[in-house]
Amino acid sequence: MADNQFKLANAIIPEVFANYVLNQSMKTNRLVQSGILTNDPSLGSQLLAPGDFIHMPYINDIAEGPDAQTWTDTQDISVNGLTTGEQRAFKFRQAQAFGWTDVSQQVSGAPAQSTVANRFGAYWNNQDQKLLFAELKGAFANSDIATAKMYEDSNVFSARGFLAAIAKMGDLQDNTLNKIVVHSSTYAEMKAQQLIDTVQPAGAVTPISVYNGMRIVQDDDPNLINADGSTTSYVFANGAVGYSVANPQNAVEIQREARTNGGQTNVINRRVVTTHILGTSVAKTFTPAGQTVTMDELAKGTTWESIVDPRHIQVIAYKAKLDKEFAPVVPTKSDPVGK
């Protein structure tokens, strides 16, 4: 019997499609699944509220306060006050649209509608990745954060250099950091040095690569390659980066243009998302050039500031050189990719 079940790939219902895309993004986002991005309901509860920023008040810990007072009957016990502060995170308002013409469908037979239906979630996953790496680049371009949390190696990626990098976490270096994101060129360098182990987690279908007990996530995002040809790897603790995404009103719309290009159908998707390195804050002096912050603005050090003890930022940047044998080939604008 033919399968006559109604499927999302056959038609796009805006309300259903919005939730579908959101769910698929969360299920398939490898940064979420690896624990690098942590879905944070406290962030999500503010996403659709008025305003451009998420506000995260905090109270400073008293554990590292002044030394204990001597207890006598000749002087009063002094009372210390508590101090508070606030982290600010961006609300990224994003939209994208894909469309197809009737003629293109008729002539090519390409499954445009089902491709849009099934791959919009993957598209947003890639955007999440770009947001994270642009934000990391900007945060570590801030001199205060870089001084506290970045190690620049004059040599290639090495075990000694890695240990020097994670030493930036002080006495937390051995029990908090558990993920490392590296460019594929750095990964090749690590393999050549036999630094990588392969383990089979219980219940997992495929084995994973680990280094120093940390899961390795490979990525070729251009922000991991520096202008001098070196690469930057990022080491994370679970919960280091807060993340949440929400569907606003009219998150998905289907637009039919009967006369345009002989007949055209467009699918428009909107979302509000936040990605935030905990322990940092949007700088008080930052004002976006437009209505919302751009990727270029995210990648600037002046956009960010450290508002607590930098040790509470649970991300380390390790910048190291590459042997020329492993240097990535970067296509120029005049050379088409794959040529």
Short mmCIF file of C-alpha atoms in Angstrom, two decimals:
data_model
loop_
_atom_site.label_atom_id
_atom_site.label_comp_id
_atom_site.label_asym_id
_atom_site.label_seq_id
_atom_site.Cartn_x
_atom_site.Cartn_y
_atom_site.Cartn_z
CA MET A 1 0.00 0.00 0.00
CA ALA A 2 1.28 3.46 -0.86
CA ASP A 3 2.32 5.67 2.03
CA ASN A 4 -0.29 8.43 2.06
CA GLN A 5 0.73 9.85 5.45
CA PHE A 6 0.95 13.63 5.47
CA LYS A 7 4.57 14.73 5.88
CA LEU A 8 6.16 18.06 6.56
CA ALA A 9 8.32 17.63 3.47
CA ASN A 10 5.18 17.71 1.32
CA ALA A 11 3.72 20.94 2.67
CA ILE A 12 4.86 23.62 5.10
CA ILE A 13 2.35 24.71 7.75
CA PRO A 14 3.85 27.80 9.46
CA GLU A 15 2.95 26.94 13.08
CA VAL A 16 4.06 23.33 12.73
CA PHE A 17 7.15 24.21 10.73
CA ALA A 18 8.36 26.79 13.30
CA ASN A 19 8.34 24.21 16.11
CA TYR A 20 9.81 21.56 13.83
CA VAL A 21 12.77 23.77 12.89
CA LEU A 22 13.33 24.74 16.52
CA ASN A 23 13.26 21.11 17.69
CA GLN A 24 15.51 19.92 14.88
CA SER A 25 17.99 22.70 15.63
CA MET A 26 18.24 21.61 19.26
CA LYS A 27 18.46 17.89 18.47
CA THR A 28 21.08 18.12 15.75
CA ASN A 29 23.18 21.07 16.91
CA ARG A 30 26.53 19.43 17.62
CA LEU A 31 27.66 22.31 19.82
CA VAL A 32 24.58 21.72 21.99
CA GLN A 33 24.95 17.95 21.91
CA SER A 34 28.65 18.14 22.82
CA GLY A 35 27.85 20.29 25.86
CA ILE A 36 29.69 23.38 24.60
CA LEU A 37 26.45 25.33 24.25
CA THR A 38 24.21 24.77 27.28
CA ASN A 39 20.50 25.36 26.85
CA ASP A 40 19.65 27.81 29.62
CA PRO A 41 15.94 28.37 30.46
CA SER A 42 16.80 31.51 32.44
CA LEU A 43 18.07 33.07 29.23
CA GLY A 44 15.21 31.72 27.15
CA SER A 45 12.60 33.25 29.45
CA GLN A 46 13.84 36.72 28.48
CA LEU A 47 14.28 36.23 24.74
CA LEU A 48 10.82 37.40 23.69
CA ALA A 49 10.53 40.13 26.30
CA PRO A 50 10.94 43.76 25.21
CA GLY A 51 14.46 45.14 24.82
CA ASP A 52 17.70 44.32 23.03
CA PHE A 53 19.60 42.67 25.90
CA ILE A 54 19.25 39.84 28.38
CA HIS A 55 20.10 40.97 31.91
CA MET A 56 21.71 38.50 34.33
CA PRO A 57 22.19 39.97 37.81
CA TYR A 58 24.64 38.27 40.14
CA ILE A 59 25.88 38.59 43.70
CA ASN A 60 29.60 38.30 44.40
CA ASP A 61 30.74 35.36 46.50
CA ILE A 62 31.78 36.08 50.08
CA ALA A 63 34.15 33.09 50.22
CA GLU A 64 37.11 35.18 49.09
CA GLY A 65 36.24 38.14 51.29
CA PRO A 66 38.47 39.84 53.86
CA ASP A 67 40.31 37.90 56.53
CA ALA A 68 38.36 36.89 59.63
CA GLN A 69 38.26 39.45 62.44
CA THR A 70 39.64 38.83 65.88
CA TRP A 71 36.84 38.32 68.41
CA THR A 72 37.24 40.39 71.54
CA ASP A 73 35.02 42.20 74.02
CA THR A 74 36.79 45.49 73.40
CA GLN A 75 35.76 46.19 69.84
CA ASP A 76 32.69 45.77 67.67
CA ILE A 77 32.48 43.20 64.92
CA SER A 78 32.57 45.04 61.60
CA VAL A 79 29.86 44.23 59.08
CA ASN A 80 30.86 43.77 55.45
CA GLY A 81 28.40 44.54 52.70
CA LEU A 82 27.54 42.37 49.72
CA THR A 83 28.29 43.51 46.18
CA THR A 84 26.29 42.78 43.07
CA GLY A 85 26.63 43.23 39.36
CA GLU A 86 25.04 42.38 36.06
CA GLN A 87 26.02 40.53 32.91
CA ARG A 88 24.41 41.63 29.66
CA ALA A 89 23.91 39.27 26.73
CA PHE A 90 22.72 40.05 23.23
CA LYS A 91 19.37 39.06 21.83
CA PHE A 92 20.15 38.22 18.22
CA ARG A 93 17.15 38.86 16.02
CA GLN A 94 17.66 36.89 12.84
CA ALA A 95 15.68 36.12 9.71
CA GLN A 96 16.23 34.15 6.54
CA ALA A 97 14.16 33.28 3.48
CA PHE A 98 14.47 30.65 0.76
CA GLY A 99 12.30 30.41 -2.29
CA TRP A 100 11.76 28.70 -5.63
CA THR A 101 10.04 29.55 -8.86
CA ASP A 102 7.36 27.42 -10.50
CA VAL A 103 9.45 27.20 -13.66
CA SER A 104 12.53 25.96 -11.79
CA GLN A 105 10.43 23.22 -10.21
CA GLN A 106 8.83 22.30 -13.50
CA VAL A 107 12.06 22.15 -15.50
CA SER A 108 14.54 20.74 -12.99
CA GLY A 109 12.34 18.54 -10.86
CA ALA A 110 14.56 19.49 -7.90
CA PRO A 111 12.87 18.91 -4.52
CA ALA A 112 13.03 22.57 -3.48
CA GLN A 113 10.13 22.50 -1.04
CA SER A 114 11.24 19.38 0.80
CA THR A 115 14.82 20.67 0.93
CA VAL A 116 13.68 23.89 2.60
CA ALA A 117 11.43 21.92 4.95
CA ASN A 118 14.09 19.44 5.99
CA ARG A 119 17.22 21.59 6.00
CA PHE A 120 16.22 24.88 7.61
CA GLY A 121 17.21 23.45 11.00
CA ALA A 122 20.68 22.62 9.67
CA TYR A 123 20.95 26.15 8.31
CA TRP A 124 20.29 27.63 11.75
CA ASN A 125 22.82 25.23 13.29
CA ASN A 126 25.48 26.74 11.05
CA GLN A 127 24.40 30.22 12.11
CA ASP A 128 24.69 29.22 15.79
CA GLN A 129 28.22 28.09 15.09
CA LYS A 130 29.11 31.38 13.40
CA LEU A 131 27.65 33.34 16.31
CA LEU A 132 29.70 31.39 18.85
CA PHE A 133 33.02 31.73 17.03
CA ALA A 134 32.50 35.42 16.27
CA GLU A 135 31.70 35.98 19.95
CA LEU A 136 34.78 34.04 21.05
CA LYS A 137 36.97 36.03 18.69
CA GLY A 138 35.58 39.28 20.06
CA ALA A 139 35.83 38.27 23.70
CA PHE A 140 39.47 37.23 23.35
CA ALA A 141 40.25 40.42 21.42
CA ASN A 142 39.46 42.19 24.70
CA SER A 143 42.83 42.74 26.38
CA ASP A 144 41.60 41.99 29.93
CA ILE A 145 40.07 38.67 28.92
CA ALA A 146 42.99 37.70 26.68
CA THR A 147 45.53 38.42 29.41
CA ALA A 148 43.68 36.19 31.85
CA LYS A 149 42.46 33.37 29.58
CA MET A 150 44.63 33.13 26.43
CA TYR A 151 48.00 31.46 25.94
CA GLU A 152 50.01 32.32 22.83
CA ASP A 153 52.54 29.64 21.95
CA SER A 154 55.63 30.52 19.93
CA ASN A 155 55.69 26.91 18.74
CA VAL A 156 53.22 24.51 17.14
CA PHE A 157 50.38 22.91 19.12
CA SER A 158 52.01 20.64 21.70
CA ALA A 159 51.25 18.85 24.94
CA ARG A 160 53.43 21.33 26.85
CA GLY A 161 51.73 24.33 25.24
CA PHE A 162 48.30 22.87 25.96
CA LEU A 163 49.18 22.44 29.64
CA ALA A 164 50.41 26.03 29.76
CA ALA A 165 47.08 27.13 28.27
CA ILE A 166 44.83 25.27 30.70
CA ALA A 167 47.02 26.48 33.58
CA LYS A 168 45.12 29.75 33.02
CA MET A 169 42.27 28.08 34.92
CA GLY A 170 44.39 27.88 38.07
CA ASP A 171 43.27 25.26 40.57
CA LEU A 172 40.21 24.44 38.42
CA GLN A 173 42.23 23.18 35.44
CA ASP A 174 41.86 19.47 36.17
CA ASN A 175 38.20 19.19 37.12
CA THR A 176 36.24 21.58 34.92
CA LEU A 177 37.58 21.65 31.35
CA ASN A 178 36.30 18.81 29.18
CA LYS A 179 35.89 19.92 25.53
CA ILE A 180 38.33 21.30 22.99
CA VAL A 181 37.43 22.82 19.61
CA VAL A 182 40.21 22.73 17.03
CA HIS A 183 40.60 23.56 13.35
CA SER A 184 41.05 20.48 11.16
CA SER A 185 44.63 21.61 10.43
CA THR A 186 45.38 21.59 14.15
CA TYR A 187 43.71 18.21 14.41
CA ALA A 188 46.09 16.89 11.72
CA GLU A 189 49.03 18.32 13.66
CA MET A 190 47.79 16.57 16.80
CA LYS A 191 47.47 13.26 14.94
CA ALA A 192 51.02 13.59 13.62
CA GLN A 193 52.23 14.01 17.20
CA GLN A 194 50.12 10.98 18.29
CA LEU A 195 48.29 13.12 20.83
CA ILE A 196 44.81 11.78 20.07
CA ASP A 197 43.05 8.80 21.64
CA THR A 198 39.87 7.16 20.39
CA VAL A 199 37.33 5.95 22.92
CA GLN A 200 33.97 4.21 22.65
CA PRO A 201 31.51 5.77 25.11
CA ALA A 202 28.97 3.40 26.63
CA GLY A 203 25.81 3.38 24.54
CA ALA A 204 27.32 5.43 21.72
CA VAL A 205 27.17 4.16 18.14
CA THR A 206 30.48 5.66 17.02
CA PRO A 207 33.74 6.27 18.88
CA ILE A 208 34.92 9.79 19.66
CA SER A 209 38.34 11.41 19.57
CA VAL A 210 39.73 12.71 22.84
CA TYR A 211 42.81 14.59 23.92
CA ASN A 212 43.97 14.69 27.53
CA GLY A 213 40.58 13.24 28.46
CA MET A 214 38.73 16.00 26.58
CA ARG A 215 36.39 15.42 23.69
CA ILE A 216 37.67 16.95 20.44
CA VAL A 217 35.30 18.89 18.20
CA GLN A 218 36.71 19.74 14.77
CA ASP A 219 35.58 22.84 12.94
CA ASP A 220 36.88 24.81 9.96
CA ASP A 221 35.27 28.10 10.91
CA PRO A 222 37.50 30.90 9.55
CA ASN A 223 37.64 32.51 13.01
CA LEU A 224 39.86 29.62 14.13
CA ILE A 225 42.58 30.68 11.66
CA ASN A 226 44.47 33.87 12.49
CA ALA A 227 45.90 36.43 10.08
CA ASP A 228 49.46 35.24 10.82
CA GLY A 229 48.61 31.66 9.84
CA SER A 230 48.40 30.35 13.39
CA THR A 231 45.29 28.69 14.75
CA THR A 232 43.31 29.27 17.92
CA SER A 233 41.82 26.32 19.77
CA TYR A 234 39.21 26.79 22.49
CA VAL A 235 38.92 24.66 25.61
CA PHE A 236 35.55 24.64 27.38
CA ALA A 237 33.98 23.55 30.61
CA ASN A 238 30.37 22.38 30.55
CA GLY A 239 28.10 25.34 31.10
CA ALA A 240 30.71 27.84 29.92
CA VAL A 241 28.44 29.20 27.20
CA GLY A 242 24.75 29.83 27.73
CA TYR A 243 22.39 29.36 24.79
CA SER A 244 18.71 29.62 24.03
CA VAL A 245 16.48 30.16 21.00
CA ALA A 246 12.82 31.09 20.64
CA ASN A 247 10.16 31.53 17.98
CA PRO A 248 8.75 35.07 17.86
CA GLN A 249 5.31 35.96 16.53
CA ASN A 250 5.09 35.14 12.83
CA ALA A 251 8.20 32.98 13.10
CA VAL A 252 7.38 31.36 9.76
CA GLU A 253 5.48 32.78 6.84
CA ILE A 254 4.75 31.41 3.39
CA GLN A 255 4.67 34.09 0.70
CA ARG A 256 3.15 33.35 -2.68
CA GLU A 257 4.04 35.79 -5.48
CA ALA A 258 1.94 34.74 -8.44
CA ARG A 259 3.42 37.22 -10.94
CA THR A 260 7.05 37.48 -9.79
CA ASN A 261 9.41 35.42 -11.98
CA GLY A 262 6.43 33.66 -13.50
CA GLY A 263 5.28 32.47 -10.06
CA GLN A 264 7.42 32.16 -6.93
CA THR A 265 7.03 30.72 -3.42
CA ASN A 266 9.07 32.01 -0.48
CA VAL A 267 9.51 30.57 3.01
CA ILE A 268 10.53 33.17 5.61
CA ASN A 269 11.84 32.09 9.03
CA ARG A 270 12.53 34.41 11.97
CA ARG A 271 14.02 33.65 15.37
CA VAL A 272 15.49 35.26 18.47
CA VAL A 273 18.59 33.57 19.88
CA THR A 274 21.25 34.22 22.48
CA THR A 275 24.74 32.79 22.84
CA HIS A 276 26.73 34.13 25.77
CA ILE A 277 30.13 33.35 27.29
CA LEU A 278 29.34 33.39 30.99
CA GLY A 279 31.55 35.75 32.98
CA THR A 280 31.67 38.30 30.17
CA SER A 281 29.23 41.09 29.40
CA VAL A 282 28.34 43.38 26.56
CA ALA A 283 30.45 46.47 27.23
CA LYS A 284 28.60 49.39 28.77
CA THR A 285 30.01 51.62 26.04
CA PHE A 286 28.84 49.43 23.15
CA THR A 287 26.07 50.63 20.86
CA PRO A 288 25.27 48.72 17.66
CA ALA A 289 25.47 50.66 14.43
CA GLY A 290 22.07 49.34 13.37
CA GLN A 291 18.96 48.01 15.11
CA THR A 292 20.70 44.82 16.19
CA VAL A 293 24.29 43.68 16.58
CA THR A 294 26.11 42.27 13.53
CA MET A 295 28.63 39.43 13.20
CA ASP A 296 31.42 41.95 12.54
CA GLU A 297 30.57 43.82 15.74
CA LEU A 298 30.55 40.59 17.73
CA ALA A 299 34.13 39.88 16.68
CA LYS A 300 35.50 43.16 18.07
CA GLY A 301 37.14 43.37 21.49
CA THR A 302 35.47 46.72 22.25
CA THR A 303 32.08 44.96 22.23
CA TRP A 304 32.94 42.96 25.36
CA GLU A 305 34.20 43.32 28.88
CA SER A 306 34.98 41.08 31.84
CA ILE A 307 32.78 42.00 34.76
CA VAL A 308 33.80 39.36 37.32
CA ASP A 309 37.02 37.63 38.31
CA PRO A 310 38.26 36.27 34.92
CA ARG A 311 38.75 32.86 36.52
CA HIS A 312 34.98 32.50 36.33
CA ILE A 313 35.19 32.60 32.53
CA GLN A 314 35.44 28.90 31.82
CA VAL A 315 36.86 29.08 28.31
CA ILE A 316 40.56 29.04 27.44
CA ALA A 317 42.05 30.15 24.10
CA TYR A 318 45.24 28.41 22.96
CA LYS A 319 46.92 30.10 20.01
CA ALA A 320 49.68 28.06 18.34
CA LYS A 321 51.57 27.94 15.09
CA LEU A 322 51.10 25.31 12.38
CA ASP A 323 53.76 23.33 10.59
CA LYS A 324 53.60 24.36 6.94
CA GLU A 325 52.68 20.78 5.97
CA PHE A 326 49.37 21.20 7.78
CA ALA A 327 48.57 24.77 6.80
CA PRO A 328 45.05 24.99 5.37
CA VAL A 329 44.48 25.99 1.77
CA VAL A 330 42.30 29.09 1.79
CA PRO A 331 40.65 29.81 -1.58
CA THR A 332 41.04 33.37 -2.82
CA LYS A 333 38.14 35.36 -4.22
CA SER A 334 39.55 34.89 -7.72
CA ASP A 335 39.82 31.11 -7.34
CA PRO A 336 36.46 29.29 -7.17
CA VAL A 337 36.20 26.74 -4.39
CA GLY A 338 37.03 23.29 -5.73
CA LYS A 339 38.96 24.54 -8.74
#
